[in-house]
Amino acid sequence: MKLYNYLYDKIYIVLLNVICMVALSFYIGEIGNNYSEIILPLIVWTGILYFTMLVGYFKRKKYLQNLLDIAENLEEKYLIASVMEEPMKVDDVVYQKIIRLSNKSMLEKIAKVKHERKEYKDYIEQWIHEVKTPIAAMKLICENNRSDITRKLLEEVEKSEHFVEQALFYARSENVEKDYIINEIFLSDVVRRAVMDNRQLIINNNVEIKIENCQYTVFTDSKWIQFILNQLISNSIKYKNEDNSILKFYANEISSGIELVIEDNGIGIDECDIPRVFYKGFTGKNGRNREKTTGIGLYLCKRLCDKLGLQINVTSQADLYTRIIISFPKGEFIKVARSRDS
């Protein structure tokens, strides 16, 4: 707060004092005193007024600056009314009460919204679990009655199952830490399970699968990492080449840990789209040209990797390849289990 602003706020008090000084001067002159005798009282009055205004300005400035400092250091700035010093001025007391009432109303509204969101989330999760039963039944029927029609139907059922899983994991992604168990897992096992989950989609699209050098073990949550791989496999097949489609899985040991690479020889990603592939709802040129997509799959992969402490990166060249790299941090838990696959 500047002195000019403070004086402007006190303009009526200053004007009142000026009017009083003029009236006093006129009165003293009218009762027969010389105007030279008026100067001293005016100087004293002006000095007292200036000193009072200056002291009031510095006290007010210190009070307001203290409020700003408290607010800047608060993580929850809406709590300022609860931690600020008790105000001395009547109008400050009123402002503090207004802020507290506003904060109370806001917290009640937030609590209500959180309750509604929780109810909606619980409903979605319950619905997803219910709809899994008929999906599983349809898969079983199709697998027990093999024909060209049921093979195509099974592929669509697998797609539906992936969409249902995507909705479930999206609903849970806000609180991943409450729904994961870190265990030692073999990369080869989780990769093969993901391939099996998408076997009909892979077969119907004539995609060749190669799993190489995945004999490493890492510590992570197998359920969440398998969901991530399912999303990446689905994306790879969605944007595959028409002929000679290959999807490779291989792992490397690097200085910072273990990296799992998922590489295909599909249509690739335009260079301008790569920085945004993990944005929520971003579909890019391929999504607009090939088919309608939601732009949720890679966003969820990135979000879950962040929650699990993993890194995920994309390198690609249009019409040549797309390479997704998931990096597992190195630690005393990670080891090579070459004897497992030998």
PDB file of N, CA and C in Angstrom, residues 165-166 168-170 172-177 180 220 223-229 231 297-312:
ATOM      1  N   GLU A 165     -12.576 -52.009 -18.612  1.00  0.00           N
ATOM      2  CA  GLU A 165     -11.409 -51.912 -17.735  1.00  0.00           C
ATOM      3  C   GLU A 165     -10.865 -50.483 -17.717  1.00  0.00           C
ATOM      4  N   GLN A 166     -10.874 -49.839 -18.872  1.00  0.00           N
ATOM      5  CA  GLN A 166     -10.387 -48.458 -18.956  1.00  0.00           C
ATOM      6  C   GLN A 166     -11.214 -47.544 -18.071  1.00  0.00           C
ATOM      7  N   LEU A 168     -12.935 -48.437 -15.434  1.00  0.00           N
ATOM      8  CA  LEU A 168     -12.684 -48.782 -14.030  1.00  0.00           C
ATOM      9  C   LEU A 168     -11.364 -48.178 -13.550  1.00  0.00           C
ATOM     10  N   PHE A 169     -10.319 -48.314 -14.356  1.00  0.00           N
ATOM     11  CA  PHE A 169      -9.018 -47.789 -13.949  1.00  0.00           C
ATOM     12  C   PHE A 169      -9.018 -46.269 -13.943  1.00  0.00           C
ATOM     13  N   TYR A 170      -9.793 -45.664 -14.834  1.00  0.00           N
ATOM     14  CA  TYR A 170      -9.899 -44.202 -14.823  1.00  0.00           C
ATOM     15  C   TYR A 170     -10.564 -43.734 -13.535  1.00  0.00           C
ATOM     16  N   ARG A 172     -10.484 -45.199 -10.717  1.00  0.00           N
ATOM     17  CA  ARG A 172      -9.609 -45.463  -9.575  1.00  0.00           C
ATOM     18  C   ARG A 172      -8.284 -44.709  -9.639  1.00  0.00           C
ATOM     19  N   SER A 173      -7.993 -44.072 -10.754  1.00  0.00           N
ATOM     20  CA  SER A 173      -6.667 -43.486 -10.955  1.00  0.00           C
ATOM     21  C   SER A 173      -6.372 -42.337 -10.001  1.00  0.00           C
ATOM     22  N   GLU A 174      -7.405 -41.722  -9.411  1.00  0.00           N
ATOM     23  CA  GLU A 174      -7.167 -40.633  -8.470  1.00  0.00           C
ATOM     24  C   GLU A 174      -6.571 -41.145  -7.163  1.00  0.00           C
ATOM     25  N   ASN A 175      -6.858 -42.412  -6.836  1.00  0.00           N
ATOM     26  CA  ASN A 175      -6.376 -42.969  -5.566  1.00  0.00           C
ATOM     27  C   ASN A 175      -5.666 -44.292  -5.809  1.00  0.00           C
ATOM     28  N   VAL A 176      -4.699 -44.272  -6.711  1.00  0.00           N
ATOM     29  CA  VAL A 176      -3.966 -45.493  -7.025  1.00  0.00           C
ATOM     30  C   VAL A 176      -3.274 -46.050  -5.795  1.00  0.00           C
ATOM     31  N   GLU A 177      -2.766 -45.133  -4.940  1.00  0.00           N
ATOM     32  CA  GLU A 177      -1.989 -45.580  -3.785  1.00  0.00           C
ATOM     33  C   GLU A 177      -2.802 -46.451  -2.833  1.00  0.00           C
ATOM     34  N   TYR A 180      -2.982 -50.555  -4.862  1.00  0.00           N
ATOM     35  CA  TYR A 180      -1.913 -51.313  -5.494  1.00  0.00           C
ATOM     36  C   TYR A 180      -1.075 -52.043  -4.456  1.00  0.00           C
ATOM     37  N   THR A 220       6.802 -53.820  -8.914  1.00  0.00           N
ATOM     38  CA  THR A 220       5.707 -52.919  -9.261  1.00  0.00           C
ATOM     39  C   THR A 220       4.401 -53.663  -9.016  1.00  0.00           C
ATOM     40  N   LYS A 223      -1.086 -55.791 -11.640  1.00  0.00           N
ATOM     41  CA  LYS A 223      -2.407 -55.479 -12.225  1.00  0.00           C
ATOM     42  C   LYS A 223      -2.359 -54.174 -13.012  1.00  0.00           C
ATOM     43  N   TRP A 224      -1.744 -53.149 -12.407  1.00  0.00           N
ATOM     44  CA  TRP A 224      -1.708 -51.852 -13.066  1.00  0.00           C
ATOM     45  C   TRP A 224      -0.788 -51.869 -14.284  1.00  0.00           C
ATOM     46  N   ILE A 225       0.355 -52.554 -14.192  1.00  0.00           N
ATOM     47  CA  ILE A 225       1.269 -52.590 -15.326  1.00  0.00           C
ATOM     48  C   ILE A 225       0.671 -53.404 -16.468  1.00  0.00           C
ATOM     49  N   GLN A 226      -0.116 -54.431 -16.130  1.00  0.00           N
ATOM     50  CA  GLN A 226      -0.776 -55.214 -17.177  1.00  0.00           C
ATOM     51  C   GLN A 226      -1.838 -54.369 -17.881  1.00  0.00           C
ATOM     52  N   PHE A 227      -2.551 -53.548 -17.118  1.00  0.00           N
ATOM     53  CA  PHE A 227      -3.524 -52.651 -17.741  1.00  0.00           C
ATOM     54  C   PHE A 227      -2.821 -51.690 -18.702  1.00  0.00           C
ATOM     55  N   ILE A 228      -1.673 -51.164 -18.300  1.00  0.00           N
ATOM     56  CA  ILE A 228      -0.916 -50.251 -19.170  1.00  0.00           C
ATOM     57  C   ILE A 228      -0.513 -50.959 -20.461  1.00  0.00           C
ATOM     58  N   LEU A 229      -0.025 -52.193 -20.343  1.00  0.00           N
ATOM     59  CA  LEU A 229       0.373 -52.948 -21.534  1.00  0.00           C
ATOM     60  C   LEU A 229      -0.823 -53.238 -22.436  1.00  0.00           C
ATOM     61  N   GLN A 231      -3.406 -51.360 -22.867  1.00  0.00           N
ATOM     62  CA  GLN A 231      -3.692 -50.123 -23.596  1.00  0.00           C
ATOM     63  C   GLN A 231      -2.712 -49.929 -24.747  1.00  0.00           C
ATOM     64  N   GLY A 297      -6.490 -43.452 -23.522  1.00  0.00           N
ATOM     65  CA  GLY A 297      -5.603 -44.583 -23.263  1.00  0.00           C
ATOM     66  C   GLY A 297      -4.209 -44.176 -22.822  1.00  0.00           C
ATOM     67  N   LEU A 298      -3.510 -43.390 -23.637  1.00  0.00           N
ATOM     68  CA  LEU A 298      -2.146 -42.979 -23.300  1.00  0.00           C
ATOM     69  C   LEU A 298      -2.130 -42.022 -22.115  1.00  0.00           C
ATOM     70  N   TYR A 299      -3.185 -41.227 -21.986  1.00  0.00           N
ATOM     71  CA  TYR A 299      -3.285 -40.336 -20.817  1.00  0.00           C
ATOM     72  C   TYR A 299      -3.317 -41.161 -19.531  1.00  0.00           C
ATOM     73  N   LEU A 300      -4.098 -42.237 -19.535  1.00  0.00           N
ATOM     74  CA  LEU A 300      -4.164 -43.105 -18.356  1.00  0.00           C
ATOM     75  C   LEU A 300      -2.833 -43.805 -18.107  1.00  0.00           C
ATOM     76  N   CYS A 301      -2.170 -44.241 -19.185  1.00  0.00           N
ATOM     77  CA  CYS A 301      -0.865 -44.888 -19.032  1.00  0.00           C
ATOM     78  C   CYS A 301       0.117 -43.950 -18.340  1.00  0.00           C
ATOM     79  N   LYS A 302       0.154 -42.718 -18.784  1.00  0.00           N
ATOM     80  CA  LYS A 302       1.056 -41.733 -18.187  1.00  0.00           C
ATOM     81  C   LYS A 302       0.686 -41.460 -16.737  1.00  0.00           C
ATOM     82  N   ARG A 303      -0.594 -41.318 -16.484  1.00  0.00           N
ATOM     83  CA  ARG A 303      -1.048 -41.010 -15.122  1.00  0.00           C
ATOM     84  C   ARG A 303      -0.716 -42.148 -14.164  1.00  0.00           C
ATOM     85  N   LEU A 304      -0.939 -43.380 -14.593  1.00  0.00           N
ATOM     86  CA  LEU A 304      -0.660 -44.527 -13.731  1.00  0.00           C
ATOM     87  C   LEU A 304       0.837 -44.715 -13.533  1.00  0.00           C
ATOM     88  N   CYS A 305       1.621 -44.480 -14.574  1.00  0.00           N
ATOM     89  CA  CYS A 305       3.080 -44.578 -14.434  1.00  0.00           C
ATOM     90  C   CYS A 305       3.588 -43.550 -13.423  1.00  0.00           C
ATOM     91  N   ASP A 306       3.050 -42.346 -13.483  1.00  0.00           N
ATOM     92  CA  ASP A 306       3.441 -41.315 -12.517  1.00  0.00           C
ATOM     93  C   ASP A 306       3.109 -41.745 -11.095  1.00  0.00           C
ATOM     94  N   LYS A 307       1.935 -42.360 -10.921  1.00  0.00           N
ATOM     95  CA  LYS A 307       1.522 -42.806  -9.589  1.00  0.00           C
ATOM     96  C   LYS A 307       2.408 -43.946  -9.090  1.00  0.00           C
ATOM     97  N   LEU A 308       2.872 -44.790 -10.009  1.00  0.00           N
ATOM     98  CA  LEU A 308       3.683 -45.941  -9.635  1.00  0.00           C
ATOM     99  C   LEU A 308       5.174 -45.620  -9.582  1.00  0.00           C
ATOM    100  N   GLY A 309       5.537 -44.386  -9.895  1.00  0.00           N
ATOM    101  CA  GLY A 309       6.943 -43.991  -9.874  1.00  0.00           C
ATOM    102  C   GLY A 309       7.716 -44.477 -11.080  1.00  0.00           C
ATOM    103  N   LEU A 310       7.029 -44.701 -12.201  1.00  0.00           N
ATOM    104  CA  LEU A 310       7.673 -45.156 -13.428  1.00  0.00           C
ATOM    105  C   LEU A 310       7.736 -44.005 -14.425  1.00  0.00           C
ATOM    106  N   GLN A 311       8.630 -44.132 -15.384  1.00  0.00           N
ATOM    107  CA  GLN A 311       8.717 -43.163 -16.470  1.00  0.00           C
ATOM    108  C   GLN A 311       8.240 -43.819 -17.749  1.00  0.00           C
ATOM    109  N   ILE A 312       7.492 -43.057 -18.546  1.00  0.00           N
ATOM    110  CA  ILE A 312       7.042 -43.559 -19.842  1.00  0.00           C
ATOM    111  C   ILE A 312       7.341 -42.512 -20.899  1.00  0.00           C
TER     112      ILE A 312
END
